[in-house]
Coordinates of C-alpha atoms in Angstrom, one line a residue:
M1 CA -19.9 14.5 20.4
D2 CA -18.1 17.9 20.6
T3 CA -15.7 19.2 18.1
Q4 CA -12.3 17.4 19.4
E5 CA -14.3 13.9 19.7
K6 CA -15.1 14.1 15.9
I7 CA -11.8 15.0 15.2
E8 CA -10.3 12.1 17.2
T9 CA -12.9 9.8 15.5
T10 CA -12.2 11.0 12.0
S11 CA -8.7 10.9 12.5
A12 CA -9.0 7.2 12.8
F13 CA -10.9 6.9 9.6
V14 CA -7.9 8.5 8.1
L15 CA -5.6 6.3 9.5
D16 CA -7.2 3.0 8.4
A17 CA -8.2 4.3 4.8
P18 CA -7.3 1.8 2.2
P19 CA -4.5 2.4 -0.7
G20 CA -5.9 4.9 -3.3
E21 CA -9.0 5.4 -1.3
L22 CA -7.9 8.5 1.0
T23 CA -10.0 11.1 -1.3
E24 CA -13.3 9.1 -0.7
V25 CA -12.5 8.6 3.0
L26 CA -12.0 12.6 3.1
E27 CA -14.9 13.4 1.3
D28 CA -17.3 11.0 3.6
I29 CA -15.8 12.7 6.6
K30 CA -16.9 16.4 5.2
N31 CA -20.3 15.0 4.5
L32 CA -20.5 13.6 7.9
T33 CA -19.3 16.8 9.8
Y34 CA -21.1 19.2 7.3
D35 CA -22.1 21.1 10.3
T36 CA -18.4 21.7 12.0
P37 CA -16.4 22.6 9.5
S38 CA -13.3 23.0 12.0
V39 CA -13.1 19.0 11.7
L40 CA -11.0 19.0 8.0
P41 CA -8.6 21.2 9.5
G42 CA -8.3 19.6 12.6
L43 CA -7.3 16.2 10.5
T44 CA -3.8 17.8 9.6
P45 CA -2.1 15.4 12.3
A46 CA -3.6 12.5 11.3
L47 CA -2.9 13.2 7.5
T48 CA 0.5 13.7 8.5
Q49 CA 0.9 10.5 9.8
Y50 CA -1.0 8.7 7.0
N51 CA 1.1 10.3 4.4
E52 CA 4.4 9.7 6.0
S53 CA 3.8 5.9 6.7
Q54 CA 2.3 5.3 3.4
L55 CA 5.0 6.9 1.6
T56 CA 2.9 8.8 -0.1
L57 CA 3.9 10.1 -3.8
T58 CA 3.8 13.3 -5.2
K59 CA 5.2 15.4 -7.9
L60 CA 7.7 18.6 -7.9
P61 CA 6.6 21.5 -9.9
G62 CA 7.7 21.2 -13.2
S63 CA 8.7 17.8 -12.9
S64 CA 7.0 14.6 -14.0
E65 CA 9.1 12.3 -11.7
S66 CA 7.6 11.5 -8.3
V67 CA 8.9 11.8 -5.2
I68 CA 8.1 10.2 -1.5
V69 CA 7.0 11.8 1.5
S70 CA 8.0 9.8 4.6
S71 CA 9.7 10.4 8.0
F72 CA 12.8 9.5 6.6
N73 CA 13.2 12.5 4.3
K74 CA 11.7 15.3 6.6
L75 CA 13.7 18.1 7.5
P76 CA 13.9 19.8 10.7
D77 CA 11.6 22.7 9.4
G78 CA 9.0 20.5 8.2
R79 CA 10.2 20.1 4.9
Y80 CA 11.0 17.0 2.9
F81 CA 13.8 16.3 0.5
D82 CA 14.7 14.2 -2.3
P83 CA 18.2 13.2 -3.0
A84 CA 17.9 12.2 -6.6
S85 CA 16.8 15.6 -7.6
S86 CA 18.5 17.5 -4.7
T87 CA 15.7 19.1 -3.9
S88 CA 13.6 20.2 -0.9
F89 CA 9.9 21.1 -1.1
D90 CA 7.0 21.9 0.9
F91 CA 4.4 19.5 1.0
D92 CA 0.4 20.3 1.7
H93 CA -0.9 17.2 3.4
Q94 CA -4.2 17.9 2.9
S95 CA -4.3 18.6 -0.8
R96 CA -1.1 16.1 -1.2
K97 CA 0.6 18.7 -3.5
A98 CA 4.4 19.9 -3.4
S99 CA 5.3 23.5 -3.7
N100 CA 8.6 26.0 -3.2
P101 CA 11.0 23.5 -4.2
Q102 CA 14.8 24.8 -3.4
S103 CA 18.5 23.0 -3.8
H104 CA 18.9 20.7 -1.3
V105 CA 22.5 19.1 -1.8
L106 CA 23.2 15.9 0.2
E107 CA 26.0 16.0 2.1
G108 CA 28.0 13.2 4.4
E109 CA 29.9 10.4 4.8
N110 CA 26.9 8.4 3.3
A111 CA 26.3 10.6 0.3
E112 CA 28.3 8.5 -2.1
L113 CA 26.6 5.1 -1.1
I114 CA 23.4 6.8 -1.3
K115 CA 23.8 8.0 -5.0
N116 CA 25.0 4.6 -5.9
L117 CA 22.1 3.0 -4.3
L118 CA 19.7 5.1 -6.1
R119 CA 21.4 4.1 -9.4
D120 CA 21.6 0.5 -8.8
L121 CA 18.1 0.5 -7.3
A122 CA 16.4 1.8 -10.6
P123 CA 16.1 -1.3 -12.8
H124 CA 15.3 -3.1 -9.8
V125 CA 12.4 -1.1 -9.3
A126 CA 11.6 -0.3 -13.1
E127 CA 11.4 -4.4 -13.5
H128 CA 9.3 -5.3 -10.6
Y129 CA 7.5 -2.1 -10.0
P130 CA 5.2 -1.5 -12.9
T131 CA 2.6 1.3 -11.9
A132 CA 2.9 4.5 -9.3
A133 CA 6.4 3.4 -7.9
A134 CA 9.3 5.4 -6.5
F135 CA 12.3 4.8 -4.3
S136 CA 14.9 6.4 -2.3
A137 CA 17.7 6.2 0.0
Y138 CA 18.2 8.5 2.8
P139 CA 21.1 9.2 5.6
T140 CA 19.8 8.6 9.0
P141 CA 21.1 10.2 12.4
S142 CA 23.6 7.0 12.7
S143 CA 26.4 7.6 10.7
D144 CA 27.0 4.0 9.6
E145 CA 23.0 3.3 8.8
V146 CA 21.2 4.3 5.6
T147 CA 17.2 4.0 5.2
I148 CA 15.9 2.3 1.9
V149 CA 12.5 2.8 0.6
I150 CA 10.4 1.4 -2.2
T151 CA 7.0 1.8 -2.8
G152 CA 4.7 0.5 -5.5
S153 CA 0.8 0.8 -5.8
K154 CA -1.8 -0.1 -8.1
Y155 CA -5.3 0.8 -8.1
S156 CA -8.3 -0.7 -9.9
P157 CA -11.5 1.0 -8.6
S158 CA -13.7 -0.2 -11.7
N159 CA -12.8 -4.0 -10.9
F160 CA -13.3 -2.8 -6.9
W161 CA -9.9 -3.3 -5.5
N162 CA -6.7 -1.2 -4.5
G163 CA -3.1 -2.4 -3.1
R164 CA 0.2 -0.7 -2.4
W165 CA 3.6 -2.4 -1.8
R166 CA 6.0 -0.9 0.9
S167 CA 9.6 -1.9 1.4
I168 CA 11.4 -0.1 4.2
Y169 CA 15.0 -1.5 4.9
T170 CA 17.8 -0.4 7.4
L171 CA 21.3 -0.8 5.7
S172 CA 24.1 -1.3 8.4
S173 CA 27.6 -2.5 7.5
N174 CA 26.8 -5.8 6.1
T175 CA 23.3 -6.4 7.1
L176 CA 19.8 -5.6 5.7
T177 CA 17.2 -5.1 8.3
G178 CA 13.2 -4.2 8.0
S179 CA 9.8 -4.7 6.8
I180 CA 7.8 -5.4 3.7
L181 CA 4.3 -4.2 4.1
V182 CA 1.6 -5.2 1.8
D183 CA -2.2 -3.8 2.0
V184 CA -4.8 -4.8 -0.4
H185 CA -8.4 -3.8 -0.5
Y186 CA -10.7 -5.7 -2.3
Y187 CA -14.5 -4.4 -2.0
E188 CA -17.0 -5.6 -4.6
D189 CA -20.1 -7.0 -2.6
G190 CA -18.2 -7.4 0.5
N191 CA -15.0 -5.5 2.1
V192 CA -11.9 -7.9 2.2
R193 CA -8.6 -6.3 3.1
L194 CA -5.4 -8.3 3.2
Q195 CA -2.2 -6.6 5.7
T196 CA 1.2 -8.0 5.9
N197 CA 4.3 -7.2 7.7
K198 CA 7.1 -9.2 6.7
K199 CA 10.3 -8.8 8.9
V200 CA 13.6 -9.0 6.9
D201 CA 17.1 -9.7 8.4
E202 CA 19.5 -10.6 5.9
E203 CA 23.2 -11.0 6.1
L204 CA 24.6 -9.4 2.8
G205 CA 27.7 -10.8 0.9
G206 CA 29.2 -7.5 0.7
S207 CA 28.7 -3.6 1.4
S208 CA 28.6 -2.1 -2.1
S209 CA 25.5 -1.2 -3.7
R210 CA 25.3 -3.6 -6.2
E211 CA 25.1 -6.6 -3.3
V212 CA 22.8 -4.7 -1.3
V213 CA 20.3 -4.4 -4.4
K214 CA 21.1 -8.2 -5.3
A215 CA 19.6 -9.1 -1.5
I216 CA 16.7 -6.9 -1.7
A217 CA 15.8 -8.4 -5.2
G218 CA 16.3 -11.9 -3.3
V219 CA 14.0 -10.8 -0.2
E220 CA 11.3 -9.5 -2.5
K221 CA 11.0 -12.5 -4.8
R222 CA 11.2 -15.1 -1.9
Y223 CA 8.4 -13.0 0.0
Q224 CA 6.5 -12.6 -3.6
E225 CA 6.4 -16.5 -4.2
E226 CA 5.4 -16.8 -0.4
L227 CA 2.2 -14.6 -0.9
N228 CA 1.2 -16.4 -4.0
R229 CA 1.5 -20.1 -2.0
A230 CA -0.7 -18.2 0.8
F231 CA -3.2 -17.2 -1.8
L232 CA -3.4 -20.3 -3.4
G233 CA -3.8 -22.2 -0.5
L234 CA -6.7 -19.6 0.8
S235 CA -8.3 -20.5 -2.9
E236 CA -8.2 -24.2 -2.6
G237 CA -8.7 -24.3 1.3
A238 CA -10.3 -21.9 3.5
F239 CA -12.4 -19.8 0.9
K240 CA -13.6 -23.0 -1.0
G241 CA -14.8 -24.5 2.3
L242 CA -17.0 -21.4 2.6
R243 CA -19.1 -22.8 -0.2
R244 CA -21.4 -25.7 -0.2
Q245 CA -20.1 -28.4 -2.5
L246 CA -23.5 -29.9 -3.0
P247 CA -27.2 -29.0 -2.5
V248 CA -28.9 -30.2 0.7
T249 CA -30.3 -33.2 -0.9
R250 CA -26.3 -34.4 -1.6
Q251 CA -27.3 -34.8 -4.9
K252 CA -25.4 -32.4 -7.8
V253 CA -28.1 -30.3 -9.7
E254 CA -28.2 -31.6 -13.4
W255 CA -29.1 -28.4 -15.2
E256 CA -30.1 -29.6 -18.2
K257 CA -33.2 -31.2 -16.5
I258 CA -33.8 -28.2 -15.0
S259 CA -37.4 -28.0 -16.0
G260 CA -38.1 -31.0 -14.2
Y261 CA -37.3 -29.5 -10.7
R262 CA -39.8 -27.7 -8.8
V263 CA -38.2 -24.6 -8.7
G264 CA -37.5 -24.7 -12.2
Q265 CA -41.3 -25.4 -12.8
D266 CA -42.1 -22.7 -10.7
I267 CA -39.7 -20.0 -12.2
G268 CA -41.0 -21.4 -15.7
G269 CA -44.3 -20.8 -14.5
G270 CA -45.8 -24.5 -14.7
S271 CA -47.3 -26.6 -12.2
S272 CA -45.7 -29.3 -10.1
R273 CA -47.4 -33.1 -9.3
R274 CA -47.9 -32.8 -5.4

């Protein structure tokens, strides 16, 4: 396998990395391609695509607030901007660190709407996204549209699972469209991954920022309830069906009489009648 083939293969690993596990994926790639050091630098296009699609969070130098990296807030020169802090910044997709912040004041006919959306989204995100969360709103090439993004992640490697929720909406007149994407990876003694893509198409009661956030809150609440019902159905249905409810003998094991069973005697070092 030549260098380009290695880059193409390992790029697929990067693009499929579960939430919160990109560092481990890159470390594995480094170990697998130790004899071809040019592979890691060649992963920059895949890392760029991954970070932008996953709404990767970073912190600006000297700031404790997270900002989002995405294709929606990418400038023509490759930098990114954050409307809330009126800042543009460089972003290293390998190290996932921001640098060189500069003033970037949002202008245009939707600037006031975006400012109001940021104000009204803050309490919604604070209430429903307790950890590793961020949100923003961005202008689009179309003057009558605004993009709204919300992301929240929770990592629990000690319990062998990680997850991320991403909401991406387009606000156009009195219509809210977009997708809610959920990605959860559970890997204790196995490898189970849930990935969903819920399409959103809502008519709004008005065009104010409060009406928009009210619609978002309703959409996300209904989808969370839908997911909860689906998980309950899996627990009581498909997953339960994977386990044998009775032994092959079709009789329940009476554990208090375990010593009377052949297996129990064998474990205890005794003998059984033949």
